[in-house]
PDB file of C-alpha atoms in Angstrom:
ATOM      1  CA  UNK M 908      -5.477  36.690  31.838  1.00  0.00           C
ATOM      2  CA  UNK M 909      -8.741  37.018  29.976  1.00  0.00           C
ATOM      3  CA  UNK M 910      -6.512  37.527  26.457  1.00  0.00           C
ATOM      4  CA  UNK M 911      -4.317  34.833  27.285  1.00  0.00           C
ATOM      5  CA  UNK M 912      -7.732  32.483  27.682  1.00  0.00           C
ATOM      6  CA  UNK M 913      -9.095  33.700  24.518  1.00  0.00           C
ATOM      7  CA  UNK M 914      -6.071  33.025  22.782  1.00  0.00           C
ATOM      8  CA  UNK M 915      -5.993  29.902  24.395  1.00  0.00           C
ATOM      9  CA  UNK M 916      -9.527  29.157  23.322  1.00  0.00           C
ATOM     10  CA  UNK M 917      -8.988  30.316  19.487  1.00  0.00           C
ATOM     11  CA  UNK M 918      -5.841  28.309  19.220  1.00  0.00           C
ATOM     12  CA  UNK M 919      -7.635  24.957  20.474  1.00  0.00           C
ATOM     13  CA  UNK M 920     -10.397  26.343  18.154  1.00  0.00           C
ATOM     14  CA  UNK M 921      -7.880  26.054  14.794  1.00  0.00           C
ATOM     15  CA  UNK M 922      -6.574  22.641  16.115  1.00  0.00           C
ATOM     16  CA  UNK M 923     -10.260  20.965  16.345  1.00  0.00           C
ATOM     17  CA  UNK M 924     -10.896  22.505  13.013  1.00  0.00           C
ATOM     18  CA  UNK M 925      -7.394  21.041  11.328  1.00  0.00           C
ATOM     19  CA  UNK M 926      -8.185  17.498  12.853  1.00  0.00           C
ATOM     20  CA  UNK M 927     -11.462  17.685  11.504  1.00  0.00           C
ATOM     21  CA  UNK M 928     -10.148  18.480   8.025  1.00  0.00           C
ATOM     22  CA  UNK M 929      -7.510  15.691   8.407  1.00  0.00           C
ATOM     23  CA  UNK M 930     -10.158  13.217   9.169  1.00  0.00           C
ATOM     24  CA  UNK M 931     -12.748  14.301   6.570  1.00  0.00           C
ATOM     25  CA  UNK M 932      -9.454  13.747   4.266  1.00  0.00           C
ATOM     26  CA  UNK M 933      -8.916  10.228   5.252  1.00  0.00           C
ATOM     27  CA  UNK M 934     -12.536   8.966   4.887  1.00  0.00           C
ATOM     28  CA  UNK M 935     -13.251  10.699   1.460  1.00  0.00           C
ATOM     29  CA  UNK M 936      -9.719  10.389  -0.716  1.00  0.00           C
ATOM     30  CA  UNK M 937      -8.323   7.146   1.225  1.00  0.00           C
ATOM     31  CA  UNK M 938     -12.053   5.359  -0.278  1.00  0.00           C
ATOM     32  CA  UNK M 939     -11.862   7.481  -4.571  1.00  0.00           C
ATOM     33  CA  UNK M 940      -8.146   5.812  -4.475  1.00  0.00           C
ATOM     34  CA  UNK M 941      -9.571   2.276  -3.891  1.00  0.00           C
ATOM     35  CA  UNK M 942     -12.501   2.467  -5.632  1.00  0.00           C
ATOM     36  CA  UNK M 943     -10.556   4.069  -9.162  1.00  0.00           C
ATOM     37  CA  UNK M 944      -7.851   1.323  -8.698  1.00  0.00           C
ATOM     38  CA  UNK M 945     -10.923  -1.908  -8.285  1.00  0.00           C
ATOM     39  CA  UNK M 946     -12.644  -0.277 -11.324  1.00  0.00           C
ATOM     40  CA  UNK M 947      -9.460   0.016 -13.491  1.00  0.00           C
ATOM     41  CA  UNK M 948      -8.540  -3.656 -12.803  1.00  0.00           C
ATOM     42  CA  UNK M 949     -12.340  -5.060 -13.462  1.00  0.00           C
ATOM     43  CA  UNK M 950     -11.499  -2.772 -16.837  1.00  0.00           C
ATOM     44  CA  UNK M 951      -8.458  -4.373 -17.943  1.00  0.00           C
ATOM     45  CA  UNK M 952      -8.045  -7.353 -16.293  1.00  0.00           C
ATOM     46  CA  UNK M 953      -6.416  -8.975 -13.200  1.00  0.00           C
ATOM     47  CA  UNK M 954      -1.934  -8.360 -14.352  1.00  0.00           C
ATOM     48  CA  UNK M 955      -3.171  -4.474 -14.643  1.00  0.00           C
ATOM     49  CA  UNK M 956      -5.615  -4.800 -11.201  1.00  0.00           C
ATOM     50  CA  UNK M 957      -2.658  -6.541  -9.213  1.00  0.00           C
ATOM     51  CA  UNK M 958      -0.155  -3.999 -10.950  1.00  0.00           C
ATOM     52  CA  UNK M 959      -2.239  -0.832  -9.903  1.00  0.00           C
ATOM     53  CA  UNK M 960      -2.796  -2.566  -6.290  1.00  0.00           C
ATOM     54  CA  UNK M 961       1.202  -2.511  -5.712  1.00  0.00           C
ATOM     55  CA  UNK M 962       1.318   1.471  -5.960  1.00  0.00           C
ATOM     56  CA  UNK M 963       0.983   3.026  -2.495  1.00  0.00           C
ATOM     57  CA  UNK M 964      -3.147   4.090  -3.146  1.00  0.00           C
ATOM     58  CA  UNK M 965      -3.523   3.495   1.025  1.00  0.00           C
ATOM     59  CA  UNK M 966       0.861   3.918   2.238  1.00  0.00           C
ATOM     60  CA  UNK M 967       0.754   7.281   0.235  1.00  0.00           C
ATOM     61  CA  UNK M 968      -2.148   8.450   1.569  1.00  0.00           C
ATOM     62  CA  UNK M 969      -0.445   7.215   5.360  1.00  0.00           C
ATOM     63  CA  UNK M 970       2.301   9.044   4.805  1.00  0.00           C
ATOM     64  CA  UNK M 971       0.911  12.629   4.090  1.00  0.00           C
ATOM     65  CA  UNK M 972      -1.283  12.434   7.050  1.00  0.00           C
ATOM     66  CA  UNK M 973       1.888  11.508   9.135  1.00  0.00           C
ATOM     67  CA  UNK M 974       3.720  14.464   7.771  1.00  0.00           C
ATOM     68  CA  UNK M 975       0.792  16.395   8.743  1.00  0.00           C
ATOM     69  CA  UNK M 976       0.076  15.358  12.283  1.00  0.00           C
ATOM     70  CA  UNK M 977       3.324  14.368  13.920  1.00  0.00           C
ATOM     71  CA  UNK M 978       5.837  16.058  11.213  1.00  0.00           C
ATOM     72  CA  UNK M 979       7.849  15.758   8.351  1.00  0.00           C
ATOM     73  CA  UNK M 980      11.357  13.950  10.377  1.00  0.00           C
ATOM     74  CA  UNK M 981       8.373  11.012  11.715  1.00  0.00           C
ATOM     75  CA  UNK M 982       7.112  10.979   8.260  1.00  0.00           C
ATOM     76  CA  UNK M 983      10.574  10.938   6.775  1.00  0.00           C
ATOM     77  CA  UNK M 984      11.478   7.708   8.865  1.00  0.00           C
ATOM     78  CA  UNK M 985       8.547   6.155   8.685  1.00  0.00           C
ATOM     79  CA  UNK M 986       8.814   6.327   4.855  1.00  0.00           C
ATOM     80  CA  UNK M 987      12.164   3.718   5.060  1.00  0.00           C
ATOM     81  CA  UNK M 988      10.166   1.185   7.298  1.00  0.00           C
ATOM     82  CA  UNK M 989       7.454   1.468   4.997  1.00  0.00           C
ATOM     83  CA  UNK M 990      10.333   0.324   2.245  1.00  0.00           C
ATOM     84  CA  UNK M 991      11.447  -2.234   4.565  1.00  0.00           C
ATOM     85  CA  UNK M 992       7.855  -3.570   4.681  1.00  0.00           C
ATOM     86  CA  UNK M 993       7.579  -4.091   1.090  1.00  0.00           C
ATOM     87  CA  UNK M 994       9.871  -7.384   1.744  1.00  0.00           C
ATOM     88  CA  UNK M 995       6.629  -8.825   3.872  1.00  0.00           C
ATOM     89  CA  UNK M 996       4.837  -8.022   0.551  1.00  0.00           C
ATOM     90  CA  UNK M 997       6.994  -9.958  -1.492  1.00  0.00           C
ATOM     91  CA  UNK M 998       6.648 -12.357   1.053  1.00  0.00           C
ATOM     92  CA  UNK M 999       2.803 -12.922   0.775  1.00  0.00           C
ATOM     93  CA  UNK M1000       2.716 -12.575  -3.024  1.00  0.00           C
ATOM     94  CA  UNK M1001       5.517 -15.688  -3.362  1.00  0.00           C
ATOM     95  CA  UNK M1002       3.679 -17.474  -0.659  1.00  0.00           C
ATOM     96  CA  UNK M1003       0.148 -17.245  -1.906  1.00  0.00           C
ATOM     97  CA  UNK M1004       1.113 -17.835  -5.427  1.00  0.00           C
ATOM     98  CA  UNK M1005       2.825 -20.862  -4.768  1.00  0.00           C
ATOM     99  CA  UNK M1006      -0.154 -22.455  -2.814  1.00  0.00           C
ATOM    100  CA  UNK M1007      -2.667 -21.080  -4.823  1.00  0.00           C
ATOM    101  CA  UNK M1008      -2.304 -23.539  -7.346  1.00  0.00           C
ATOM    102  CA  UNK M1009      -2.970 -26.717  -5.161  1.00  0.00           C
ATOM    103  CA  UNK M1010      -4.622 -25.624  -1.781  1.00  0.00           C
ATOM    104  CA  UNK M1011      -7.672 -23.155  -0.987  1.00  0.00           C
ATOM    105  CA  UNK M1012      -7.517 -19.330  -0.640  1.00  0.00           C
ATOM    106  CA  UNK M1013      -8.174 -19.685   3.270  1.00  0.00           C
ATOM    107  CA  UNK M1014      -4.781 -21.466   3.766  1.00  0.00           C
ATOM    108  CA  UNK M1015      -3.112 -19.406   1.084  1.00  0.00           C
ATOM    109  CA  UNK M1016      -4.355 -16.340   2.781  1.00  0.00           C
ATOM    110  CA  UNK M1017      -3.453 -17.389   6.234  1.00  0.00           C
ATOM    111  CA  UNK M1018       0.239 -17.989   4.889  1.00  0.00           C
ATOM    112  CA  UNK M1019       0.657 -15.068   3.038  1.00  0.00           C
ATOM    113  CA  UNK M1020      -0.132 -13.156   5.943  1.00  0.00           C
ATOM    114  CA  UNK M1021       2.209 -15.131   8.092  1.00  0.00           C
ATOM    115  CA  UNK M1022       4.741 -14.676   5.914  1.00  0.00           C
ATOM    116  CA  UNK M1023       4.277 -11.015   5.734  1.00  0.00           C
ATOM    117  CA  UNK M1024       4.345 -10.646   9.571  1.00  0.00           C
ATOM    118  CA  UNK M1025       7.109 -12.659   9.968  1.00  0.00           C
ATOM    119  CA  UNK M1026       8.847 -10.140   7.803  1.00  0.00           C
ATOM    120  CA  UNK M1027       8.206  -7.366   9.268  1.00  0.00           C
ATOM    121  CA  UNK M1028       8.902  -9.043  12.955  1.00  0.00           C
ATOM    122  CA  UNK M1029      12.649  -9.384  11.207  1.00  0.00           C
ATOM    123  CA  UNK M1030      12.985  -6.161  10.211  1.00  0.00           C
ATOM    124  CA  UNK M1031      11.702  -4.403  13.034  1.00  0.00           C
ATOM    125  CA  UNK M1032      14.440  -5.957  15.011  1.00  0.00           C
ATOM    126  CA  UNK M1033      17.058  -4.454  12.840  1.00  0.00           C
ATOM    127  CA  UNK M1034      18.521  -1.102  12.194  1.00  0.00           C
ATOM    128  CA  UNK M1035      17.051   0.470   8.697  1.00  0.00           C
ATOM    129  CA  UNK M1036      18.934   3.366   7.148  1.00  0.00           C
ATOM    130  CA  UNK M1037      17.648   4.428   3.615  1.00  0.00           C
ATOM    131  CA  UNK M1038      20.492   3.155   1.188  1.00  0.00           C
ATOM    132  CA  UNK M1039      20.607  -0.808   2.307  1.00  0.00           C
ATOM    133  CA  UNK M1040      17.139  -0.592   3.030  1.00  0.00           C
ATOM    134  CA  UNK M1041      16.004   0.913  -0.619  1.00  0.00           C
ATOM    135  CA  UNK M1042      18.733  -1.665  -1.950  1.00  0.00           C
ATOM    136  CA  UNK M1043      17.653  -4.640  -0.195  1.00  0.00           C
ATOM    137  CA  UNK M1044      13.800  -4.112  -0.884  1.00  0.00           C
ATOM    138  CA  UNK M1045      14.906  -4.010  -4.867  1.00  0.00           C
ATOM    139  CA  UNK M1046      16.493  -6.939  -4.391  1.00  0.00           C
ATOM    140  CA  UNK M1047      14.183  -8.763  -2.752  1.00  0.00           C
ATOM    141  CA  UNK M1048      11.182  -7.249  -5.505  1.00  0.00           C
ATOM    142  CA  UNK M1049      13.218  -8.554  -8.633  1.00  0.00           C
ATOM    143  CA  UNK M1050      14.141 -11.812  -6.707  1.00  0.00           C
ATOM    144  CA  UNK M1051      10.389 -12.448  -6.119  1.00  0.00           C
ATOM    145  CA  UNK M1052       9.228 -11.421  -9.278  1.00  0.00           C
ATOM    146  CA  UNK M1053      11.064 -13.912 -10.914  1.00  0.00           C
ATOM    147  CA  UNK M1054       9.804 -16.469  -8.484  1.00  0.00           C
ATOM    148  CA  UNK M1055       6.501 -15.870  -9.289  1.00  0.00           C
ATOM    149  CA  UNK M1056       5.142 -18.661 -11.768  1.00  0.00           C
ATOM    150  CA  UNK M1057       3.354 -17.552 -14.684  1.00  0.00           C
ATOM    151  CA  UNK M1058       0.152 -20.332 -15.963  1.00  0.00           C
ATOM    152  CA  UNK M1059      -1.193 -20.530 -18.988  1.00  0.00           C
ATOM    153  CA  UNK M1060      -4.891 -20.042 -19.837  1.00  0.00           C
ATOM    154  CA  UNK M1061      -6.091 -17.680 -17.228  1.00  0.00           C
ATOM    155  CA  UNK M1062      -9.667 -16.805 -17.313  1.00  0.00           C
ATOM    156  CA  UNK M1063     -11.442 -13.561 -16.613  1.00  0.00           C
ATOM    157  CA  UNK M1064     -13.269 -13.228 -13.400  1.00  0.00           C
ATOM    158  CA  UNK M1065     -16.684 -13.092 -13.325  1.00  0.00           C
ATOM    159  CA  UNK M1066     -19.145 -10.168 -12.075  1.00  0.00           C
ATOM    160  CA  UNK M1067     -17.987  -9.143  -8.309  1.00  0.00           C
ATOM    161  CA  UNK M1068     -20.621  -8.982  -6.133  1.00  0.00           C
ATOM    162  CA  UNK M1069     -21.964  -4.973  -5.646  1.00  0.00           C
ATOM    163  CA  UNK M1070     -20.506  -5.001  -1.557  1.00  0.00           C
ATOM    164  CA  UNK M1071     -17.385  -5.624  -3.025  1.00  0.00           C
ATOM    165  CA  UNK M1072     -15.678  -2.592  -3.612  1.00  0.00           C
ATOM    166  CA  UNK M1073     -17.449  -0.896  -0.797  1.00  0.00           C
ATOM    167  CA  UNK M1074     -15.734  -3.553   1.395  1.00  0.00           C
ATOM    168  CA  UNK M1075     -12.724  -2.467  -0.159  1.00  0.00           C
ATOM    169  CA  UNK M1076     -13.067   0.475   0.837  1.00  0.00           C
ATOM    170  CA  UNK M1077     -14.362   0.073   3.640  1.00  0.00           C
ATOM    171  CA  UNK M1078     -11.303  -1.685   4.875  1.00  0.00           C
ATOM    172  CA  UNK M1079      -8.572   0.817   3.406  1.00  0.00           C
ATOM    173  CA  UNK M1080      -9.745   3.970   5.374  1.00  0.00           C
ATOM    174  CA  UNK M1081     -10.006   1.329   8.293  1.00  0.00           C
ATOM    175  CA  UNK M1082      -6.066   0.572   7.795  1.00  0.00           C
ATOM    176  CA  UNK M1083      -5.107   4.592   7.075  1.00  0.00           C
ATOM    177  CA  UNK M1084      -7.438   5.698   9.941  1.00  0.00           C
ATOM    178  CA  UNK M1085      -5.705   3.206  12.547  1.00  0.00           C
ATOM    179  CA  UNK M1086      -1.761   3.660  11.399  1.00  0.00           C
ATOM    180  CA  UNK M1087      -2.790   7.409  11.915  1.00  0.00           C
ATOM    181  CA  UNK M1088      -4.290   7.318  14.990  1.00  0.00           C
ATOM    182  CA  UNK M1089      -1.695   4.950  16.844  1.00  0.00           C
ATOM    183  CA  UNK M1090       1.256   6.178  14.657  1.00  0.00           C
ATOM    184  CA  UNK M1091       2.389   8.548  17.997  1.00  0.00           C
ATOM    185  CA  UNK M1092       2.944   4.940  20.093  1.00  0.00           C
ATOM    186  CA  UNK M1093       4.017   2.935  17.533  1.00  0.00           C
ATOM    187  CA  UNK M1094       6.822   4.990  16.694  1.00  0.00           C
ATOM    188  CA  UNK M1095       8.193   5.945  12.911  1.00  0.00           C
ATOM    189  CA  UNK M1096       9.698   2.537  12.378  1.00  0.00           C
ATOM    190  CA  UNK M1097       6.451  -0.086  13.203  1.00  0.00           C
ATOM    191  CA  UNK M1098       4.526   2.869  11.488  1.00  0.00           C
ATOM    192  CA  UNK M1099       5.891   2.491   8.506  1.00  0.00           C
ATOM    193  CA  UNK M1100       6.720  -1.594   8.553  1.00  0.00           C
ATOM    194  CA  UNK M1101       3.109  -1.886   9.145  1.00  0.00           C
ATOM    195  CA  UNK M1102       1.946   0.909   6.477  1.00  0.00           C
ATOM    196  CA  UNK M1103       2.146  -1.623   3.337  1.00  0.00           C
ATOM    197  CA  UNK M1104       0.104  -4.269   4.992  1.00  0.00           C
ATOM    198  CA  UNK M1105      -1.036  -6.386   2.188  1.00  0.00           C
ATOM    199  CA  UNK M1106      -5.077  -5.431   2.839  1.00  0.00           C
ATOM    200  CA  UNK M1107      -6.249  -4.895  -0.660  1.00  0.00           C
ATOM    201  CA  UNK M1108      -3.501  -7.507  -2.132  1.00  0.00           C
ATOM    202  CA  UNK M1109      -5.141  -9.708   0.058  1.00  0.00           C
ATOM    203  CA  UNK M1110      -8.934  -9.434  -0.975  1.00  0.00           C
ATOM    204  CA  UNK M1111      -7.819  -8.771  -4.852  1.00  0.00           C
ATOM    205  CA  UNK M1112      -6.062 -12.015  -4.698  1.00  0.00           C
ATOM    206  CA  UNK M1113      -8.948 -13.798  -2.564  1.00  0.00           C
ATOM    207  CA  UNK M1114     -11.487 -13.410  -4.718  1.00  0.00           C
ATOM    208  CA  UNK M1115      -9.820 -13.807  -7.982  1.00  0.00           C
ATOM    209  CA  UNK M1116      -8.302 -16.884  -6.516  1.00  0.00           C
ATOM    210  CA  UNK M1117     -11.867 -18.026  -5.592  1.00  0.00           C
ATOM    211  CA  UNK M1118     -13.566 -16.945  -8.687  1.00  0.00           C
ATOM    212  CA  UNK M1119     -11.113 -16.728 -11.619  1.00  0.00           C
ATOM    213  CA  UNK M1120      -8.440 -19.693 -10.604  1.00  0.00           C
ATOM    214  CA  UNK M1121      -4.804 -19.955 -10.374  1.00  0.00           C
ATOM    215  CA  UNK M1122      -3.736 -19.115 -13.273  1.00  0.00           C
ATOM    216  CA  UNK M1123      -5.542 -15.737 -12.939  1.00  0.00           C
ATOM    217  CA  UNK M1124      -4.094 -15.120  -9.133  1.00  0.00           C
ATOM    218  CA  UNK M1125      -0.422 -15.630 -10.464  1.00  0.00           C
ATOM    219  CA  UNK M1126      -1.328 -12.790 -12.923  1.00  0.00           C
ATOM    220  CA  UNK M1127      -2.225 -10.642 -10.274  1.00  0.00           C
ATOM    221  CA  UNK M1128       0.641 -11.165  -7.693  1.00  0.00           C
ATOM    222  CA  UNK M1129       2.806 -10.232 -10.443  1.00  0.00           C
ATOM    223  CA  UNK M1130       1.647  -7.474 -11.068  1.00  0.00           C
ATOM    224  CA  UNK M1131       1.180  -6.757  -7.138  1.00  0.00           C
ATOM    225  CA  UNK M1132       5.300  -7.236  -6.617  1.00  0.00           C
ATOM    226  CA  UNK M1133       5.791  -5.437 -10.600  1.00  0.00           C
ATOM    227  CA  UNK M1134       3.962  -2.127  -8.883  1.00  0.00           C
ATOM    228  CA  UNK M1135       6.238  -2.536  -5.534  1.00  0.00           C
ATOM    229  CA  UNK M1136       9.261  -1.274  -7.640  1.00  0.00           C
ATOM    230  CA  UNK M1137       7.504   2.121  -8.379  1.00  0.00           C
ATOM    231  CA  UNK M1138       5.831   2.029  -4.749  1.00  0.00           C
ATOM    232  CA  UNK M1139       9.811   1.670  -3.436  1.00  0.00           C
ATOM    233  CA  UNK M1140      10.445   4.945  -5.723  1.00  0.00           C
ATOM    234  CA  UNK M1141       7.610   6.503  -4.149  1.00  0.00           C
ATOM    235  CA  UNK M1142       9.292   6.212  -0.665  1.00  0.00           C
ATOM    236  CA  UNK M1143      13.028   6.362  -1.658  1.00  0.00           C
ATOM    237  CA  UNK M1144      12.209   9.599  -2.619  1.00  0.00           C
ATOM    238  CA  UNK M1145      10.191  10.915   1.073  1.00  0.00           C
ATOM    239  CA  UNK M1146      12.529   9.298   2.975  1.00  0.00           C
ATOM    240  CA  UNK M1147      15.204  11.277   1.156  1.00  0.00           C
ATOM    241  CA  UNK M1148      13.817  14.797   0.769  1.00  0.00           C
ATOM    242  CA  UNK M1149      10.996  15.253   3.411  1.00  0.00           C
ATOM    243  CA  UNK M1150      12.909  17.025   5.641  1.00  0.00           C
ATOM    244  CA  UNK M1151      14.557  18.887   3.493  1.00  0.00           C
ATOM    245  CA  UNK M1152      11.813  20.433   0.473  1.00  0.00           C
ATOM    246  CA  UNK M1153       8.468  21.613   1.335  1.00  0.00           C
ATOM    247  CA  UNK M1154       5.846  18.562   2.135  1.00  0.00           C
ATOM    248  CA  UNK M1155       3.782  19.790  -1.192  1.00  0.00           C
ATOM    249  CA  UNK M1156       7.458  19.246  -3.765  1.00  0.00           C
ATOM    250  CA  UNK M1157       8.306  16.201  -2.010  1.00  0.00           C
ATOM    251  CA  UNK M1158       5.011  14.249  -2.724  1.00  0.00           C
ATOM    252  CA  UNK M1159       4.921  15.755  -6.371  1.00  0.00           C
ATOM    253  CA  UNK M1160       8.590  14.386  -6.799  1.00  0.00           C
ATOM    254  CA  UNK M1161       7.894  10.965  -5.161  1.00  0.00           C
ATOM    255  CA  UNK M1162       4.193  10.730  -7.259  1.00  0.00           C
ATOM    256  CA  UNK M1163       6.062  11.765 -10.656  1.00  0.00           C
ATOM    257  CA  UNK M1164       9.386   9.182  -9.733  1.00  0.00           C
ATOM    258  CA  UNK M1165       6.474   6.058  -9.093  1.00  0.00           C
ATOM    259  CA  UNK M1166       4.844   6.833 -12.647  1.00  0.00           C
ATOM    260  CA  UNK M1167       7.849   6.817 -14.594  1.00  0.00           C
ATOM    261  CA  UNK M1168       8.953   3.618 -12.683  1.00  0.00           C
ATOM    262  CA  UNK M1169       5.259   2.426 -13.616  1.00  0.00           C
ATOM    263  CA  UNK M1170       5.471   3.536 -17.556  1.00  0.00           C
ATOM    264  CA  UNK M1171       9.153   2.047 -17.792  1.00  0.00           C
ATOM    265  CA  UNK M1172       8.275  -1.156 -16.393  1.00  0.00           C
ATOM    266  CA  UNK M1173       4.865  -1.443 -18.158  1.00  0.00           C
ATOM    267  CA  UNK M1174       6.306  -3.524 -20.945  1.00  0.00           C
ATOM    268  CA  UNK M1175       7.280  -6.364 -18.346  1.00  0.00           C
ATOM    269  CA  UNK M1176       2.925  -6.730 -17.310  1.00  0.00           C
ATOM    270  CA  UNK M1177       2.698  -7.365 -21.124  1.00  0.00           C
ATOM    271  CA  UNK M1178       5.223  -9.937 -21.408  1.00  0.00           C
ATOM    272  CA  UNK M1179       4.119 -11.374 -18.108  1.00  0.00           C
ATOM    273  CA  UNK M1180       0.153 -12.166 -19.491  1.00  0.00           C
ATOM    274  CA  UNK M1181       1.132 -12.764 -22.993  1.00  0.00           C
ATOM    275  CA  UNK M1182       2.958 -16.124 -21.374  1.00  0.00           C
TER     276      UNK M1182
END
């Protein structure tokens, strides 16, 4: 009985020191990704910030840390909601856009979010199996991205503020840290729908809405929804092959499938600001 305790003990022992690993994990890579992708758009302007902010810097990280705590299969199916949820992006970029030009960034903000939720309310409500689901998020990417209207004449933004990309942040590890921790009850599905929530879209677009105009916010969502086609390759691939290669393969393979996407489709950003 003693052993059995001790084993008991040591095994619990392994398991406190693996969630504490986890969760050091989540507050120290989910913040570098944010903080290289908010420098890299002040760098180059706000197509290539909005472009970079469509890759999965906070759904990637989601998604490892699900394979890691309740398995690859979980992991696996959360990977096609989180391709489902992309539509809801689409949703908020088309929907912000369009008001942008004409009404404030609270009201574009508050439909954009709407729009997204509403989305994801849909979808949750419907069977998702990987081939319509990868096909109908495409779809619905190109089908916004031509949407999107393209002004003339934006301007650069001017100086953020120094809390802004801790707020960034800040908010990211929030997101990552709560789909985590409630990923058990919600279920692979809402996990995933959920996983794209449009957080850092959302304050990317705020303030360059409130600070740079327009013209520079349509910029940006395009290059949000432009992104969303190599953050759909990203999942295509885990939902395909998670439960089937090692976790480590799978996430090379789904990393090196979203750059290529990114490189290949590169060309459109250019065309998009040289409008």
């Amino acid at each position: 009985m003693a052993q059995v305790r001790r084993a008991r003990i040591e095994v619990d022992r392994m398991l406190s020191g693996d969630r504490v690993t986890l969760l050091l994990a989540k507050v120290v890579l989910t913040p570098l990704f944010i903080a290289a992708v908010t420098l890299a758009g002040r760098r180059w302007g706000p197509a290539v910030g909005g472009w970079l902010a469509g890759l999965p810097l906070t759904s990637g990280p989601v998604s490892v840390f699900l394979a890691l705590e309740q398995g690859p299969g979980f992991a696996a199916r959360a990977a096609v909601g989180t391709l489902a949820g992309l539509v809801g992006v689409a949703c908020f970029c088309v929907v912000y856009a369009r008001l942008s030009r004409t009404r404030s960034w609270t009201l574009a903000t508050a439909a954009g979010i709407a729009a997204y939720l509403a989305g994801a309310a849909l979808l949750s409500r419907v069977p998702l199996a990987l081939g319509p689901t990868a096909g109908g998020t495409m779809a619905v990417n190109l089908l916004a991205f031509r949407c999107l209207p393209i002004i003339r004449g934006a301007d650069g933004a001017p100086p953020a503020p120094r809390w802004d990309v801790p707020l960034r942040m800040a908010v990211a590890t929030a997101l990552v840290l709560l789909l985590t921790a409630t990923a058990a009850v919600l279920g692979p599905k809402l996990s995933g729908l959920l996983s794209p929530f449009p957080v850092f879209a959302t304050v990317l677009a705020v303030f360059t809405h409130r600070h740079a105009g327009a013209a520079a916010t349509q910029q940006l969502l395009r290059g949000i929804v432009l992104g969303s086609f190599a953050f759909a390759g990203f999942f295509v691939v885990v939902a395909a092959a998670l439960d089937r290669w090692e976790a480590a393969a799978t996430y090379v393979v789904a990393c090196a499938s979203a750059l290529v996407i990114d490189v290949a489709l590169r060309p459109l950003l250019a065309s998009g600001r040289s409008q």
